[in-house]
Each structure stands twice: as structure tokens, then as C-alpha cells.
Coordinates of N, CA and C in Angstrom, one line a residue:
M1 N 0.8 -1.2 0.0 CA 0.0 0.0 0.0 C 0.9 1.2 0.0
T2 N 0.5 2.2 -0.8 CA 1.3 3.5 -0.9 C 0.9 4.4 0.2
A3 N 1.8 5.1 0.8 CA 1.5 6.1 1.8 C 0.6 7.2 1.2
D4 N -0.3 7.7 2.0 CA -1.1 8.8 1.6 C -0.4 10.1 2.0
L5 N 0.4 10.6 1.0 CA 1.2 11.8 1.3 C 0.4 13.0 1.0
Q6 N 0.6 14.0 1.9 CA -0.1 15.3 1.7 C 0.5 16.0 0.5
A7 N -0.2 16.9 -0.1 CA 0.3 17.7 -1.3 C 1.4 18.6 -0.8
G8 N 2.4 18.9 -1.6 CA 3.4 19.8 -1.3 C 4.6 19.1 -0.7
P9 N 5.7 19.9 -0.5 CA 6.9 19.3 0.0 C 6.7 18.9 1.5
L10 N 7.4 17.8 1.9 CA 7.4 17.3 3.2 C 8.7 17.6 4.0
R11 N 8.6 17.9 5.2 CA 9.7 18.1 6.1 C 10.4 16.8 6.3
V12 N 11.7 16.8 6.5 CA 12.4 15.6 6.8 C 11.8 14.8 8.0
E13 N 11.4 15.6 9.0 CA 10.8 15.0 10.2 C 9.5 14.3 9.8
D14 N 8.8 14.7 8.8 CA 7.6 14.0 8.3 C 7.9 12.8 7.5
L15 N 9.1 12.7 7.0 CA 9.5 11.5 6.2 C 10.0 10.4 7.1
E16 N 10.6 10.7 8.2 CA 11.2 9.7 9.1 C 10.3 8.6 9.5
P17 N 9.0 8.9 9.9 CA 8.1 7.8 10.2 C 7.7 6.9 9.1
L18 N 8.0 7.4 7.8 CA 7.6 6.6 6.6 C 8.6 5.6 6.2
V19 N 9.7 5.5 6.9 CA 10.7 4.5 6.5 C 10.1 3.1 6.5
G20 N 10.3 2.4 5.4 CA 9.6 1.1 5.3 C 8.3 1.1 4.5
T21 N 7.9 2.3 4.1 CA 6.6 2.5 3.5 C 6.8 2.8 2.0
E22 N 5.9 2.3 1.2 CA 5.9 2.7 -0.2 C 5.4 4.1 -0.3
V23 N 6.1 5.0 -1.0 CA 5.8 6.4 -1.1 C 5.3 6.9 -2.4
G24 N 5.5 6.0 -3.5 CA 5.1 6.5 -4.8 C 5.3 5.5 -5.9
V25 N 4.4 5.6 -6.9 CA 4.5 4.8 -8.1 C 4.4 5.7 -9.3
S26 N 5.3 5.6 -10.2 CA 5.3 6.5 -11.4 C 4.3 6.0 -12.4
S27 N 4.2 6.8 -13.5 CA 3.3 6.4 -14.6 C 4.1 5.4 -15.5
W28 N 3.4 4.7 -16.4 CA 4.0 3.8 -17.3 C 4.7 4.5 -18.4
R29 N 5.8 3.9 -18.8 CA 6.6 4.4 -19.9 C 6.9 3.3 -20.9
T30 N 6.7 3.6 -22.2 CA 6.9 2.6 -23.2 C 8.4 2.6 -23.6
I31 N 8.9 1.4 -23.7 CA 10.3 1.2 -24.2 C 10.3 0.8 -25.6
D32 N 10.4 1.8 -26.5 CA 10.3 1.4 -27.9 C 11.7 1.3 -28.5
Q33 N 11.8 0.8 -29.7 CA 13.1 0.6 -30.4 C 13.9 1.9 -30.6
A34 N 13.2 3.0 -30.8 CA 13.8 4.3 -31.0 C 14.6 4.7 -29.7
R35 N 13.9 4.5 -28.5 CA 14.6 4.8 -27.3 C 15.8 3.9 -27.0
I36 N 15.7 2.6 -27.4 CA 16.8 1.7 -27.2 C 17.9 2.0 -28.1
D37 N 17.6 2.4 -29.4 CA 18.6 2.8 -30.3 C 19.4 4.0 -29.9
A38 N 18.6 5.0 -29.4 CA 19.2 6.3 -28.9 C 20.1 6.0 -27.7
F39 N 19.7 5.1 -26.8 CA 20.6 4.8 -25.7 C 21.8 4.1 -26.1
A40 N 21.7 3.2 -27.1 CA 22.9 2.5 -27.7 C 23.8 3.5 -28.3
E41 N 23.3 4.5 -28.9 CA 24.1 5.5 -29.6 C 24.9 6.4 -28.5
V42 N 24.2 6.8 -27.5 CA 24.8 7.6 -26.4 C 25.9 6.8 -25.7
T43 N 25.6 5.5 -25.4 CA 26.5 4.7 -24.5 C 27.6 4.0 -25.3
G44 N 27.3 3.8 -26.6 CA 28.3 3.0 -27.4 C 28.0 1.5 -27.3
D45 N 26.9 1.1 -26.6 CA 26.6 -0.3 -26.4 C 25.7 -0.7 -27.5
H46 N 26.2 -1.3 -28.6 CA 25.5 -1.7 -29.8 C 25.3 -3.2 -29.9
Q47 N 25.3 -3.9 -28.7 CA 25.1 -5.3 -28.8 C 23.8 -5.7 -29.5
F48 N 23.9 -6.7 -30.4 CA 22.8 -7.0 -31.3 C 21.5 -7.3 -30.6
I49 N 21.5 -7.8 -29.4 CA 20.3 -8.1 -28.7 C 19.4 -6.9 -28.4
H50 N 20.1 -5.7 -28.5 CA 19.4 -4.5 -28.3 C 19.0 -3.8 -29.6
V51 N 19.9 -3.9 -30.6 CA 19.7 -3.0 -31.8 C 19.5 -3.7 -33.1
D52 N 19.5 -5.0 -33.2 CA 19.3 -5.8 -34.4 C 18.1 -6.7 -34.3
P53 N 16.9 -6.2 -34.7 CA 15.7 -7.0 -34.5 C 15.8 -8.4 -35.2
L54 N 16.4 -8.4 -36.4 CA 16.4 -9.7 -37.1 C 17.2 -10.7 -36.3
R55 N 18.5 -10.4 -36.0 CA 19.3 -11.3 -35.2 C 18.7 -11.6 -33.8
A56 N 18.1 -10.6 -33.2 CA 17.5 -10.8 -31.8 C 16.3 -11.7 -31.9
S57 N 15.6 -11.7 -33.1 CA 14.4 -12.6 -33.2 C 14.8 -14.1 -33.1
R58 N 16.1 -14.4 -33.3 CA 16.5 -15.8 -33.3 C 17.1 -16.2 -31.9
T59 N 16.9 -15.3 -30.9 CA 17.4 -15.6 -29.6 C 16.2 -16.1 -28.7
P60 N 16.5 -16.6 -27.5 CA 15.4 -17.0 -26.7 C 14.4 -15.8 -26.3
F61 N 14.9 -14.6 -26.5 CA 14.0 -13.4 -26.2 C 13.0 -13.2 -27.3
G62 N 13.3 -13.7 -28.5 CA 12.4 -13.5 -29.6 C 12.3 -12.1 -30.2
G63 N 13.2 -11.3 -29.8 CA 13.3 -9.9 -30.3 C 14.2 -9.1 -29.5
T64 N 14.3 -7.8 -29.8 CA 15.2 -6.9 -29.1 C 14.7 -6.7 -27.7
I65 N 15.6 -6.4 -26.8 CA 15.3 -6.0 -25.4 C 16.1 -4.8 -25.0
A66 N 15.6 -4.1 -24.1 CA 16.2 -2.8 -23.6 C 17.5 -3.2 -22.8
H67 N 18.5 -2.3 -22.9 CA 19.7 -2.4 -22.1 C 19.3 -2.4 -20.6
G68 N 19.9 -3.2 -19.8 CA 19.6 -3.1 -18.3 C 19.9 -1.7 -17.8
F69 N 21.0 -1.1 -18.3 CA 21.3 0.3 -17.8 C 20.3 1.3 -18.3
L70 N 19.7 1.1 -19.5 CA 18.6 2.0 -19.9 C 17.5 1.9 -18.9
T71 N 17.1 0.7 -18.5 CA 16.0 0.6 -17.5 C 16.4 1.3 -16.2
L72 N 17.6 1.0 -15.8 CA 18.1 1.6 -14.5 C 18.1 3.1 -14.6
S73 N 18.5 3.7 -15.8 CA 18.6 5.1 -15.9 C 17.2 5.8 -15.8
L74 N 16.2 5.1 -16.1 CA 14.8 5.7 -16.0 C 14.4 5.9 -14.6
L75 N 15.1 5.4 -13.6 CA 14.8 5.7 -12.2 C 14.8 7.2 -11.9
S76 N 15.7 7.9 -12.5 CA 15.7 9.4 -12.3 C 14.4 10.0 -12.6
A77 N 13.9 9.8 -13.8 CA 12.6 10.4 -14.2 C 11.4 9.9 -13.4
M78 N 11.5 8.5 -13.2 CA 10.4 7.9 -12.5 C 10.4 8.4 -11.0
G79 N 11.5 8.5 -10.4 CA 11.6 9.0 -9.1 C 11.2 10.5 -9.0
Q80 N 11.6 11.3 -9.9 CA 11.1 12.7 -9.9 C 9.6 12.8 -9.9
E81 N 9.0 11.9 -10.6 CA 7.5 11.9 -10.7 C 6.9 11.3 -9.4
A82 N 7.5 10.3 -8.8 CA 6.8 9.5 -7.8 C 7.2 9.7 -6.4
Q83 N 8.4 10.2 -6.2 CA 8.9 10.4 -4.8 C 8.5 11.7 -4.2
P84 N 8.3 11.8 -2.9 CA 7.8 13.0 -2.4 C 8.9 14.1 -2.5
E85 N 8.5 15.3 -2.6 CA 9.4 16.5 -2.6 C 9.8 16.8 -1.1
I86 N 11.0 17.1 -0.9 CA 11.5 17.4 0.4 C 11.6 18.9 0.6
R87 N 10.9 19.3 1.7 CA 10.9 20.7 2.0 C 12.3 21.2 2.3
G88 N 12.7 22.3 1.7 CA 14.0 22.9 1.9 C 15.2 22.3 1.1
A89 N 14.9 21.3 0.3 CA 16.0 20.8 -0.5 C 16.3 21.8 -1.6
V90 N 17.6 22.1 -1.7 CA 18.1 23.0 -2.7 C 18.8 22.3 -3.9
M91 N 19.1 21.0 -3.6 CA 19.8 20.2 -4.6 C 19.8 18.8 -4.1
A92 N 19.7 17.9 -5.1 CA 19.8 16.4 -4.8 C 20.8 15.8 -5.8
V93 N 21.5 14.8 -5.3 CA 22.5 14.1 -6.2 C 22.3 12.6 -6.0
N94 N 22.6 11.9 -7.1 CA 22.7 10.5 -7.0 C 24.0 10.2 -6.1
Y95 N 23.8 9.3 -5.2 CA 24.9 8.9 -4.3 C 25.4 7.5 -4.5
G96 N 24.7 6.8 -5.4 CA 25.1 5.4 -5.7 C 24.0 4.4 -5.5
F97 N 24.4 3.2 -5.5 CA 23.5 2.0 -5.3 C 24.2 1.1 -4.3
D98 N 23.4 0.6 -3.4 CA 23.9 -0.5 -2.5 C 23.6 -1.9 -3.2
K99 N 22.6 -1.9 -4.1 CA 22.3 -3.2 -4.7 C 21.5 -2.9 -6.0
V100 N 21.9 -3.6 -7.0 CA 21.1 -3.5 -8.3 C 21.0 -5.0 -8.8
R101 N 19.8 -5.4 -9.1 CA 19.7 -6.7 -9.7 C 18.7 -6.6 -10.9
F102 N 19.2 -7.1 -12.1 CA 18.3 -7.1 -13.3 C 17.7 -8.5 -13.3
L103 N 16.4 -8.5 -13.1 CA 15.6 -9.8 -12.9 C 14.9 -10.3 -14.1
A104 N 14.5 -9.4 -15.0 CA 13.8 -9.9 -16.2 C 14.1 -8.9 -17.4
P105 N 14.2 -9.4 -18.6 CA 14.4 -8.5 -19.7 C 13.2 -7.7 -20.0
V106 N 13.4 -6.5 -20.5 CA 12.3 -5.6 -21.0 C 12.3 -5.7 -22.5
A107 N 11.3 -6.3 -23.0 CA 11.1 -6.5 -24.5 C 10.8 -5.1 -25.1
T108 N 11.2 -5.0 -26.3 CA 10.9 -3.8 -27.0 C 9.3 -3.7 -27.1
G109 N 8.8 -2.5 -26.8 CA 7.4 -2.3 -26.9 C 6.7 -2.4 -25.5
A110 N 7.5 -3.0 -24.5 CA 6.9 -3.1 -23.2 C 6.8 -1.8 -22.5
R111 N 5.9 -1.8 -21.5 CA 5.8 -0.6 -20.6 C 6.3 -0.9 -19.3
V112 N 7.0 0.1 -18.7 CA 7.6 -0.1 -17.3 C 7.2 1.1 -16.5
R113 N 7.2 0.9 -15.2 CA 7.0 1.9 -14.2 C 7.8 1.7 -13.0
G114 N 8.1 2.7 -12.2 CA 8.9 2.6 -11.0 C 8.0 2.7 -9.7
R115 N 8.4 1.8 -8.8 CA 7.7 1.8 -7.5 C 8.8 2.0 -6.4
F116 N 8.5 2.9 -5.5 CA 9.5 3.4 -4.5 C 9.1 3.2 -3.1
V117 N 9.9 2.6 -2.3 CA 9.8 2.4 -0.9 C 10.9 3.3 -0.2
L118 N 10.5 4.1 0.8 CA 11.5 4.8 1.5 C 12.1 3.8 2.5
A119 N 13.3 3.3 2.1 CA 14.0 2.2 2.8 C 14.9 2.7 4.0
G120 N 15.4 4.0 3.9 CA 16.2 4.5 4.9 C 16.4 6.0 4.8
L121 N 16.7 6.6 5.9 CA 16.9 8.1 6.0 C 17.9 8.3 7.1
T122 N 19.0 9.0 6.7 CA 20.0 9.4 7.7 C 20.4 10.8 7.5
R123 N 20.9 11.4 8.5 CA 21.4 12.8 8.4 C 22.9 12.8 8.7
P124 N 23.7 12.7 7.7 CA 25.2 12.6 7.9 C 25.8 13.9 8.6
K125 N 25.2 15.0 8.3 CA 25.6 16.3 9.0 C 24.5 17.3 8.7
D126 N 24.6 18.4 9.4 CA 23.6 19.5 9.2 C 23.5 19.9 7.8
G127 N 22.3 20.0 7.3 CA 22.0 20.4 5.9 C 22.1 19.3 4.9
E128 N 22.3 18.1 5.3 CA 22.3 16.9 4.4 C 21.4 15.8 4.9
V129 N 20.7 15.2 4.0 CA 19.9 14.0 4.2 C 20.2 13.0 3.2
D130 N 20.5 11.8 3.6 CA 20.7 10.7 2.7 C 19.4 9.8 2.8
I131 N 18.9 9.5 1.6 CA 17.7 8.7 1.5 C 18.0 7.5 0.7
T132 N 17.6 6.3 1.1 CA 17.7 5.1 0.3 C 16.3 4.7 -0.1
W133 N 16.2 4.6 -1.4 CA 14.9 4.2 -2.0 C 15.0 2.8 -2.5
R134 N 14.2 1.9 -2.0 CA 14.1 0.5 -2.5 C 13.2 0.7 -3.8
S135 N 13.9 0.6 -4.9 CA 13.3 0.9 -6.2 C 13.0 -0.4 -7.0
T136 N 11.8 -0.5 -7.5 CA 11.4 -1.7 -8.3 C 10.9 -1.1 -9.7
V137 N 11.5 -1.6 -10.8 CA 10.9 -1.3 -12.1 C 10.1 -2.5 -12.5
E138 N 8.8 -2.3 -12.6 CA 7.8 -3.3 -13.0 C 7.6 -3.3 -14.5
I139 N 7.3 -4.4 -15.1 CA 7.0 -4.6 -16.5 C 5.5 -4.9 -16.6
E140 N 4.8 -4.1 -17.3 CA 3.3 -4.3 -17.3 C 3.0 -5.7 -17.8
G141 N 2.1 -6.4 -17.1 CA 1.7 -7.7 -17.4 C 2.7 -8.9 -17.1
E142 N 3.8 -8.5 -16.4 CA 4.8 -9.6 -16.1 C 4.8 -9.7 -14.6
K143 N 5.1 -11.0 -14.1 CA 5.2 -11.2 -12.7 C 6.5 -10.7 -12.1
R144 N 7.6 -11.0 -12.9 CA 8.9 -10.6 -12.4 C 9.2 -9.1 -12.8
P145 N 9.8 -8.3 -11.9 CA 10.2 -7.0 -12.3 C 11.4 -7.0 -13.1
A146 N 11.6 -5.9 -13.9 CA 12.8 -5.8 -14.7 C 14.0 -5.6 -13.8
L147 N 13.9 -4.9 -12.7 CA 15.0 -4.7 -11.8 C 14.5 -4.3 -10.4
V148 N 15.4 -4.5 -9.4 CA 15.3 -4.0 -8.1 C 16.6 -3.3 -7.7
A149 N 16.5 -2.2 -7.0 CA 17.7 -1.5 -6.7 C 17.5 -0.8 -5.4
D150 N 18.6 -0.7 -4.5 CA 18.6 0.2 -3.4 C 19.4 1.4 -3.8
W151 N 18.7 2.5 -4.1 CA 19.2 3.7 -4.7 C 19.4 4.7 -3.6
L152 N 20.6 5.3 -3.6 CA 20.9 6.3 -2.6 C 20.9 7.7 -3.2
N153 N 20.2 8.6 -2.6 CA 20.2 10.0 -3.0 C 20.7 10.9 -1.8
R154 N 21.4 11.9 -2.0 CA 21.8 12.9 -1.0 C 21.1 14.2 -1.3
F155 N 20.4 14.7 -0.3 CA 19.7 16.0 -0.5 C 20.4 17.0 0.4
Y156 N 20.6 18.2 -0.2 CA 21.3 19.3 0.5 C 20.1 20.3 0.8
L157 N 20.0 20.7 2.0 CA 18.9 21.5 2.5 C 19.3 22.9 2.8
N158 N 18.4 23.8 2.6 CA 18.5 25.2 3.1 C 18.0 25.1 4.5
S159 N 19.0 25.2 5.5 CA 18.7 25.0 6.9 C 17.6 25.9 7.4
A160 N 17.3 27.0 6.8 CA 16.3 27.9 7.3 C 14.9 27.4 7.1
T161 N 14.8 26.5 6.0 CA 13.4 26.0 5.7 C 13.2 24.6 6.2
D162 N 14.2 24.0 6.8 CA 14.1 22.6 7.3 C 13.7 22.6 8.7
R163 N 13.3 23.7 9.3 CA 12.9 23.7 10.7 C 11.4 23.4 10.8
P164 N 11.1 22.8 12.0 CA 9.6 22.5 12.2 C 8.8 23.8 12.3

């Protein structure tokens, strides 16, 4: 069950009791061949399973599939849509991943969405908040998700607006 979050930015103090709670689900995004090809071009990863529909049709996947890193990269946009806004945050950065597992391929034409659980929240020092999001990218109509990841973000706060 997703937490019923109030509209508008939440104070860090309001997020702390939500640790362990699902806080948001993004909308569905279609992974079409054009997106896969563009990702291949940007990253230089032109493995045939992603970009050659004819060759890929002769594999157990039956066609092209999205790069795992393409699916992972969508967490940024999905998170921006589905995660609560933090009151007083002036900047946020990716801090890394504690775990990433690619569990199922994303076939070309499939739709995916992100599901986010607030898995951890710490304050390393004044003006900083580290949040761990247990992130799942679901594939529409599939039992197994495309990936699960423990994604770390660091938020830098304007200390004047982070007060109760």
C-alpha cells in the first residue's frame, strides 16, 4: 500500500516515520526501439540483442530487449515523478546504489514503471539528508520486475526552511 502523502513538500521530520513505506509509483513508460537505439548511440553499447531486430528474433528473447542500464537510468525520471518532494531541498544528487539486480528482460514495446519504498533516511551532517529508495521497475503484465535496486540520494537542505 502506498503512503497517503499530503500535497506539497514534506519536512524531513515528516518522512522519518515513513521509513519502510511505499511512497510512490510512477506512470507507465513505453520502451520502444527508438529509445533503445538512442541509448545505444549515447553509450556506445550496440550489442545485437538491443539493436538488431532480425538477429535478436533468433534468440530466446524472440526480439530486441532494452539495455539493463537503460532501464536503470529511467529511475531518475520515475523518481522525480513518484517520490515526495523534500521541503528545503536546494539540490539532490545520486549517491550510488547498494544493490542492483536485473531480474527480467524488458522487451521492445513493453511498458515499465517505478515503485519506490522509503527504505532508509539518515542525516550525515547539518544540511544533508541521505535517503535510500528501494526501487522496483515493473513490467506491465509480467510477474517478475525488470529490476530492483537500493538507490541512494543525498539532499542538500536550506537549513532555514528545514525547521519544524
